[in-house]
Coordinates of C-alpha atoms in Angstrom, one line a residue:
X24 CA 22.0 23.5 11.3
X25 CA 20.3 26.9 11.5
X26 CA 16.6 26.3 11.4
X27 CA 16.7 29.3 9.4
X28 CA 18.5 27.9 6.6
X29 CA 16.8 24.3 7.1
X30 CA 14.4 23.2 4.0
X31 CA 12.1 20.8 4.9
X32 CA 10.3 18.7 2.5
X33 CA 6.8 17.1 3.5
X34 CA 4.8 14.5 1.0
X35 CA 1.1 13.5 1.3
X36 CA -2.1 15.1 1.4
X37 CA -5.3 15.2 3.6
X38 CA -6.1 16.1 6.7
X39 CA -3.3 14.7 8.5
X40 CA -0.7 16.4 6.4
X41 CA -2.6 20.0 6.9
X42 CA -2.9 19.4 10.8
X43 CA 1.1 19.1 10.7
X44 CA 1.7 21.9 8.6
X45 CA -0.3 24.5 11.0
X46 CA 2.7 23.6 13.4
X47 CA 5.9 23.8 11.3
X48 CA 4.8 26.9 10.1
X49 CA 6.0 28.5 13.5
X50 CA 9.2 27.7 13.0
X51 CA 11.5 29.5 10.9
X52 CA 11.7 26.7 8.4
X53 CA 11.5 26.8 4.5
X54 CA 8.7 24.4 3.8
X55 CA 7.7 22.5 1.2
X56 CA 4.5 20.8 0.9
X57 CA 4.5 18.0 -2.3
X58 CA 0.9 17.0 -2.2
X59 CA -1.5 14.6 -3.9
X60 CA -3.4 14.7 -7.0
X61 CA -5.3 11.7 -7.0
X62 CA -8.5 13.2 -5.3
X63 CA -12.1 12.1 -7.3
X64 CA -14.5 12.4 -4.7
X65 CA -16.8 15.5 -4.3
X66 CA -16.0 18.8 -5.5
X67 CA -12.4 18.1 -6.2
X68 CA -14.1 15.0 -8.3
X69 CA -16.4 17.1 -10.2
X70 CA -14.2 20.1 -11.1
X71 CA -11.1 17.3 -12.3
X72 CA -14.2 15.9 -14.6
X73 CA -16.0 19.0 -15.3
X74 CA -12.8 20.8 -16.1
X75 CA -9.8 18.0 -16.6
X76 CA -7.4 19.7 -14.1
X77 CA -6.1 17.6 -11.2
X78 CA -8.5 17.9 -8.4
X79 CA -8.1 21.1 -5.8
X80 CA -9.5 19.9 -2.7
X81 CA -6.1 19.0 -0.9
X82 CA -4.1 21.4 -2.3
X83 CA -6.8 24.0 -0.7
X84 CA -6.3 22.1 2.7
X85 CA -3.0 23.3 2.4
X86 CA -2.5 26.2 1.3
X87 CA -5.5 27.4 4.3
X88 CA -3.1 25.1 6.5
X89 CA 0.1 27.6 5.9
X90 CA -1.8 30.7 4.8
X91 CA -1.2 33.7 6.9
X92 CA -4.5 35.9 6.8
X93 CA -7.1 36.7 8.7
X94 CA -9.3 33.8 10.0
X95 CA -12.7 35.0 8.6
X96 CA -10.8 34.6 4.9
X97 CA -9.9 31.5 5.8
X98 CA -13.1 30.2 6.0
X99 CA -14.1 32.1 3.2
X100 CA -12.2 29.9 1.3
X101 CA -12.9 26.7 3.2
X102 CA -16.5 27.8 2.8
X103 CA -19.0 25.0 1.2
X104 CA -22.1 25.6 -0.7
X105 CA -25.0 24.0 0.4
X106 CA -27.2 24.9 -2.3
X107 CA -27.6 26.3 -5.7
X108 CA -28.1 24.0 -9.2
X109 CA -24.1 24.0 -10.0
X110 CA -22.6 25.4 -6.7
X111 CA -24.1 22.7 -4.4
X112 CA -21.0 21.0 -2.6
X113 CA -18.9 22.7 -4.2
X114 CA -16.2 25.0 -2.0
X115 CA -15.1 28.3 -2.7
X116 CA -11.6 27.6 -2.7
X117 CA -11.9 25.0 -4.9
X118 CA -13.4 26.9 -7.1
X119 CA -10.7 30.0 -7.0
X120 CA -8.3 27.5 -7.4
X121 CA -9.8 26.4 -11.0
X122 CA -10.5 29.7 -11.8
X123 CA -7.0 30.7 -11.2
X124 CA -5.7 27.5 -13.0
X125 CA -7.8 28.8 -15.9
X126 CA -6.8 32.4 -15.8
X127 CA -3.0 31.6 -15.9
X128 CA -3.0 28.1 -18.2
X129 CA -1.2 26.3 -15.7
X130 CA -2.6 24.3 -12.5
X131 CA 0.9 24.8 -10.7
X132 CA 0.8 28.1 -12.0
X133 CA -2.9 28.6 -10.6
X134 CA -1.6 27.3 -6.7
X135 CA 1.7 29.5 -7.1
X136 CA -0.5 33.1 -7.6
X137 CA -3.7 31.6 -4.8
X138 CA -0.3 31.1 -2.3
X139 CA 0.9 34.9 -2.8
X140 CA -3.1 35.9 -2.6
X141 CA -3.7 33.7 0.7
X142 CA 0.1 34.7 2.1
X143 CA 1.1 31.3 2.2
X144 CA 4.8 30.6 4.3
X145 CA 6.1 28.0 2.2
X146 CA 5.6 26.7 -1.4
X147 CA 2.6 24.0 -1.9
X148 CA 3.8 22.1 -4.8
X149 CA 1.4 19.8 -6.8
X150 CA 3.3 16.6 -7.3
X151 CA 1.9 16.4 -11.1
X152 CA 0.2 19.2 -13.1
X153 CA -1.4 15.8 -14.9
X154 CA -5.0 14.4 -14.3
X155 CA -4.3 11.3 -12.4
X156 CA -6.4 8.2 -11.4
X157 CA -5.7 6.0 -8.6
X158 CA -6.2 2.3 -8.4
X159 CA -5.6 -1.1 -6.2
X160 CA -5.2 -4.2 -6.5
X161 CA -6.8 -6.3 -3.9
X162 CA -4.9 -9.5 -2.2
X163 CA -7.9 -11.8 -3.7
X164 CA -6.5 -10.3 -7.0
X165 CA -9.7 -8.1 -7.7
X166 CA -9.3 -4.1 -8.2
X167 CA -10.6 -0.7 -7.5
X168 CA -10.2 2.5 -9.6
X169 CA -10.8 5.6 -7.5
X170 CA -9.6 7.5 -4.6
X171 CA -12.6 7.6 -2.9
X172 CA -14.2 4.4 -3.9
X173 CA -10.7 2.3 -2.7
X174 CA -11.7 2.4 1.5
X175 CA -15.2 1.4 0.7
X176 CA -13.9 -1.9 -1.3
X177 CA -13.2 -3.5 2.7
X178 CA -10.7 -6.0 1.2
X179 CA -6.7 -6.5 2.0
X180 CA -4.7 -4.0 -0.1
X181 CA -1.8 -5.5 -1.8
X182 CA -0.4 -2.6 -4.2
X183 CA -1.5 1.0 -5.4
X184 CA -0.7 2.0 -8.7
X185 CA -1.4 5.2 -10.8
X186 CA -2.8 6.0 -14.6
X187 CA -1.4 7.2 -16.8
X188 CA 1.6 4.7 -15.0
X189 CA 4.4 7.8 -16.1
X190 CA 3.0 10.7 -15.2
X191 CA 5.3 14.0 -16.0
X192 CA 6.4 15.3 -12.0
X193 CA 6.5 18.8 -11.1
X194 CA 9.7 20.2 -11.3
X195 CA 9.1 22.9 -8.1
X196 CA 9.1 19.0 -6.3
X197 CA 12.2 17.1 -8.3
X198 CA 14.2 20.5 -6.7
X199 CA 12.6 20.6 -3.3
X200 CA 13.9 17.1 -2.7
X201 CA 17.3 17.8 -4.3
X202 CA 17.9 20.7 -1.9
X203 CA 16.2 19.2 1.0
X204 CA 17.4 19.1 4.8
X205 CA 15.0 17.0 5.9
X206 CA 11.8 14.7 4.8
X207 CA 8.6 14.1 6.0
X208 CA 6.1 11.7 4.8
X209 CA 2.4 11.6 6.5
X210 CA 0.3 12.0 8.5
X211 CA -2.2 10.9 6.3
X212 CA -4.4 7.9 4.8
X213 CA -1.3 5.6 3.8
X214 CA -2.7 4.0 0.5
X215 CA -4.4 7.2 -1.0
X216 CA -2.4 10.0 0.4
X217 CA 1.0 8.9 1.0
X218 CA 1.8 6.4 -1.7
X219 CA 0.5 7.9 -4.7
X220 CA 2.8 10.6 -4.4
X221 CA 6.0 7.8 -4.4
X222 CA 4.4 6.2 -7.3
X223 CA 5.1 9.5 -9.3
X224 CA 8.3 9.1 -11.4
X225 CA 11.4 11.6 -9.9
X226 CA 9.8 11.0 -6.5
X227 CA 11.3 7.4 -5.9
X228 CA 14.3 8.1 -7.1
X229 CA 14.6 11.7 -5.4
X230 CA 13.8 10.2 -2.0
X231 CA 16.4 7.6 -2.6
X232 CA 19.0 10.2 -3.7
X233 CA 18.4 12.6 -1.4
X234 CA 20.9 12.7 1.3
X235 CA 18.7 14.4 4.2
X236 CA 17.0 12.1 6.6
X237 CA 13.4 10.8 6.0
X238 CA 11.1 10.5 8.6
X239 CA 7.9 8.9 8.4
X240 CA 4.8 9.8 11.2
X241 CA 2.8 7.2 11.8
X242 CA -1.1 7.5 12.3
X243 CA -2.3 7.5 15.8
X244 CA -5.4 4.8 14.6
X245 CA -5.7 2.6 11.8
X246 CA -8.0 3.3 8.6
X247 CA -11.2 1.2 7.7
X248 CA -10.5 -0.1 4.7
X249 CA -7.1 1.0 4.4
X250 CA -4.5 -0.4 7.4
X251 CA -7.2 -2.5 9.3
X252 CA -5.0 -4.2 11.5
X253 CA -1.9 -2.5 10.7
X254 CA 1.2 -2.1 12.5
X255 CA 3.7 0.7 12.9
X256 CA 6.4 -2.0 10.8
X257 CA 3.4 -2.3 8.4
X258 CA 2.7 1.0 7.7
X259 CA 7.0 1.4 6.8
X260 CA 6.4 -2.2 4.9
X261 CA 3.9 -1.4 2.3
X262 CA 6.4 2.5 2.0
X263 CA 9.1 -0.1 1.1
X264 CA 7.3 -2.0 -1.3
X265 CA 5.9 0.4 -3.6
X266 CA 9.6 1.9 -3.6
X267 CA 11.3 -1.1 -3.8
X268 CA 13.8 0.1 -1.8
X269 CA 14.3 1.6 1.8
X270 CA 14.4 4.4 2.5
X271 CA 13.3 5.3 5.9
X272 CA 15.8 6.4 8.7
X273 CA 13.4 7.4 11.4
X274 CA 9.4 6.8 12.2
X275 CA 7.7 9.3 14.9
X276 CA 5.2 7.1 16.8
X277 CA 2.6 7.8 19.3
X278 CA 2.1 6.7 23.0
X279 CA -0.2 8.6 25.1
X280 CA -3.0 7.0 26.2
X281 CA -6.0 7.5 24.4
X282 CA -9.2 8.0 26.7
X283 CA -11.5 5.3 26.8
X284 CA -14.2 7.8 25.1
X285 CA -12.2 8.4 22.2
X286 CA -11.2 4.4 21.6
X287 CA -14.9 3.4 22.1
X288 CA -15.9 6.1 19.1
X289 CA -13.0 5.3 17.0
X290 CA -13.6 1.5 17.3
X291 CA -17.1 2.0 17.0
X292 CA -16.3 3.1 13.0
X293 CA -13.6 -0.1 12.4
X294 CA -10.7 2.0 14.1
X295 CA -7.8 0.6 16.7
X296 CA -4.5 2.3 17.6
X297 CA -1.8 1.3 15.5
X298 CA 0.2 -1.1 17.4
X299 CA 4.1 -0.6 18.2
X300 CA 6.1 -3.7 16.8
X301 CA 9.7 -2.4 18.0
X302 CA 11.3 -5.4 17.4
X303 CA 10.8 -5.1 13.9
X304 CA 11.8 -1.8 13.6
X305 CA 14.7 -2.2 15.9
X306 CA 15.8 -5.5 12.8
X307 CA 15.4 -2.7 10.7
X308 CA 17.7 -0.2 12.1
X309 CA 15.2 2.4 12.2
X310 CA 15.4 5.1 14.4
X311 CA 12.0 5.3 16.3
X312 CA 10.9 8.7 18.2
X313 CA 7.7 8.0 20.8
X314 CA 6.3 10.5 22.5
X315 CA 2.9 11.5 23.9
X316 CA 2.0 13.7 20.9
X317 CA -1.9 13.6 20.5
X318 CA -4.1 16.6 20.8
X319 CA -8.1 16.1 21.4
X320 CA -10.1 18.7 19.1
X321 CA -13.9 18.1 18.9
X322 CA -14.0 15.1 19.5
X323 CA -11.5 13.8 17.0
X324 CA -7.9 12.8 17.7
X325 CA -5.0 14.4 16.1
X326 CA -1.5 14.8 16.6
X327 CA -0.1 17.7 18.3
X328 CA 1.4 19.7 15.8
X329 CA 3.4 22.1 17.7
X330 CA 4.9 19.3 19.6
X331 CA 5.3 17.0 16.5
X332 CA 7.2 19.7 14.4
X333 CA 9.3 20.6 17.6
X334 CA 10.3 16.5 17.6
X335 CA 10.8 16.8 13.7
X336 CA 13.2 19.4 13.4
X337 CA 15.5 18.1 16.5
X338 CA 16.4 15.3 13.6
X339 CA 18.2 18.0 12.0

């Protein structure tokens, strides 16, 4: 297929999803980014409370991430308050996105008009115009409600669940995975990125319907709190569960070596890199891509997203 015609659907949210997008945005590509609204923690908490719209912080992660402007707008609107009575912590493009929520009614509506102002190549989709709380439930049976507050719990995650339980999907994402060519879940924090986007009703059952492949990208390291100990066939397993179903054709994994620097300061905060059970995949007839993909940016590891997209859309 013409990558000009191709439609590419990514799901998840975070810092890991944006880093991807700044590479498939090269390509000639129609993308669409279904992203979380589970978000309570900071600004995005206090403007979801404050105002009861879903929170705005990852949605502005992405639409920075496939905006084409001039860098000193960007971080204009990635800019952060550090003081003032009510603006303290609170960033600017969170707050334009409210504002622009508020001007036209409508929180989808709201992203839609911020995209045409920030010249964003794609559509960022919301994957519920509702206010939506995350929670888990613990393997010792005890739970947590909360984006942020899940990771800091420390315990075994069994299952992540959503209030309300039925929320009403966006229809901009029901068609985006109807007339998909391909789609992406992660990178991204697996229980509070990832997931609650599948436990949105339409999602499941779009993935499952959908006929274009599904690739999942693994995280280079594991997440206190989150996947401690967690393998590549983990990561896929708890995807599975929440779905009931599988629906996974293909997982991109990494295997460069990570410098001794960066593995001392990752394991230093509960971090290890995610380990490779290809046997288990290989029972599972999943079709596993491993490359060296990582890219070392200020001290932090992330994947290399020009290289990653480039591996993407050969599954085309």
């Amino acid at each position: 297929m013409s990558l000009n015609k191709a439609k590419v659907v990514v799901i998840g949210g975070g810092t890991g999803l944006s880093v991807l997008l700044r590479g498939l945005k090269t390509f000639p590509v129609d993308i669409s980014a279904i992203v979380t609204v589970a978000d309570d923690g900071g600004s995005s908490g206090r403007l979801r409370e404050e105002l009861n719209i879903p929170p705005p912080g990852d949605i502005r992660n992405v639409l920075v991430a496939l905006s084409e402007v001039e860098p000193l707008f960007e971080d204009l609107f990635q800019h952060r308050f550090d003081q003032g009575a009510g603006l303290s912590g609170h960033s600017l493009g969170n707050l334009l996105i409210a504002g622009m929520s508020s001007v036209m009614g409508d929180f989808s509506r709201g992203v839609q008009e911020i995209s045409r102002v920030l010249n964003v190549k794609g559509t960022v989709i919301p994957v519920s115009n509702q206010h939506l709380t995350l929670h888990a439930r613990f393997r010792d049976g005890s739970t947590c409600a909360g984006e942020s507050k899940i990771p800091l719990i420390g315990k075994p995650i069994e299952r992540v669940y959503l209030e309300p339980a039925n929320p009403i999907p966006s229809s901009e994402a029901i068609q985006a995975l109807e007339e998909a060519n391909l789609i992406i879940l992660g990178p991204g924090s697996l229980y509070t990125s990832i997931i609650p986007n599948l436990m949105v009703p339409g999602i499941r059952e779009g993935l499952m319907e959908s006929k274009a492949p599904k690739v999942y990208i693994c995280n280079v390291m594991t997440q206190p709190g989150e996947t401690d100990g967690y393998t590549v066939g983990d990561h896929i397993q708890a995807i599975d569960d929440h779905l009931q179903a599988k629906v996974i054709d293909s997982v991109i994994m990494n295997t460069q070596t990570i410098p001794f620097s960066y593995r001392e300061r990752y394991m230093g905060e509960g971090a290890e890199p995610v380990a490779i059970d290809q046997a288990r995949l290989d029972e599972w007839k999943i079709r596993t891509i491993d490359d060296e993909l990582l890219s070392f940016e200020n001290e932090l590891l992330r994947h290399n997203a020009i290289k990653l997209s480039q591996r993407l859309l050969s599954l085309m």
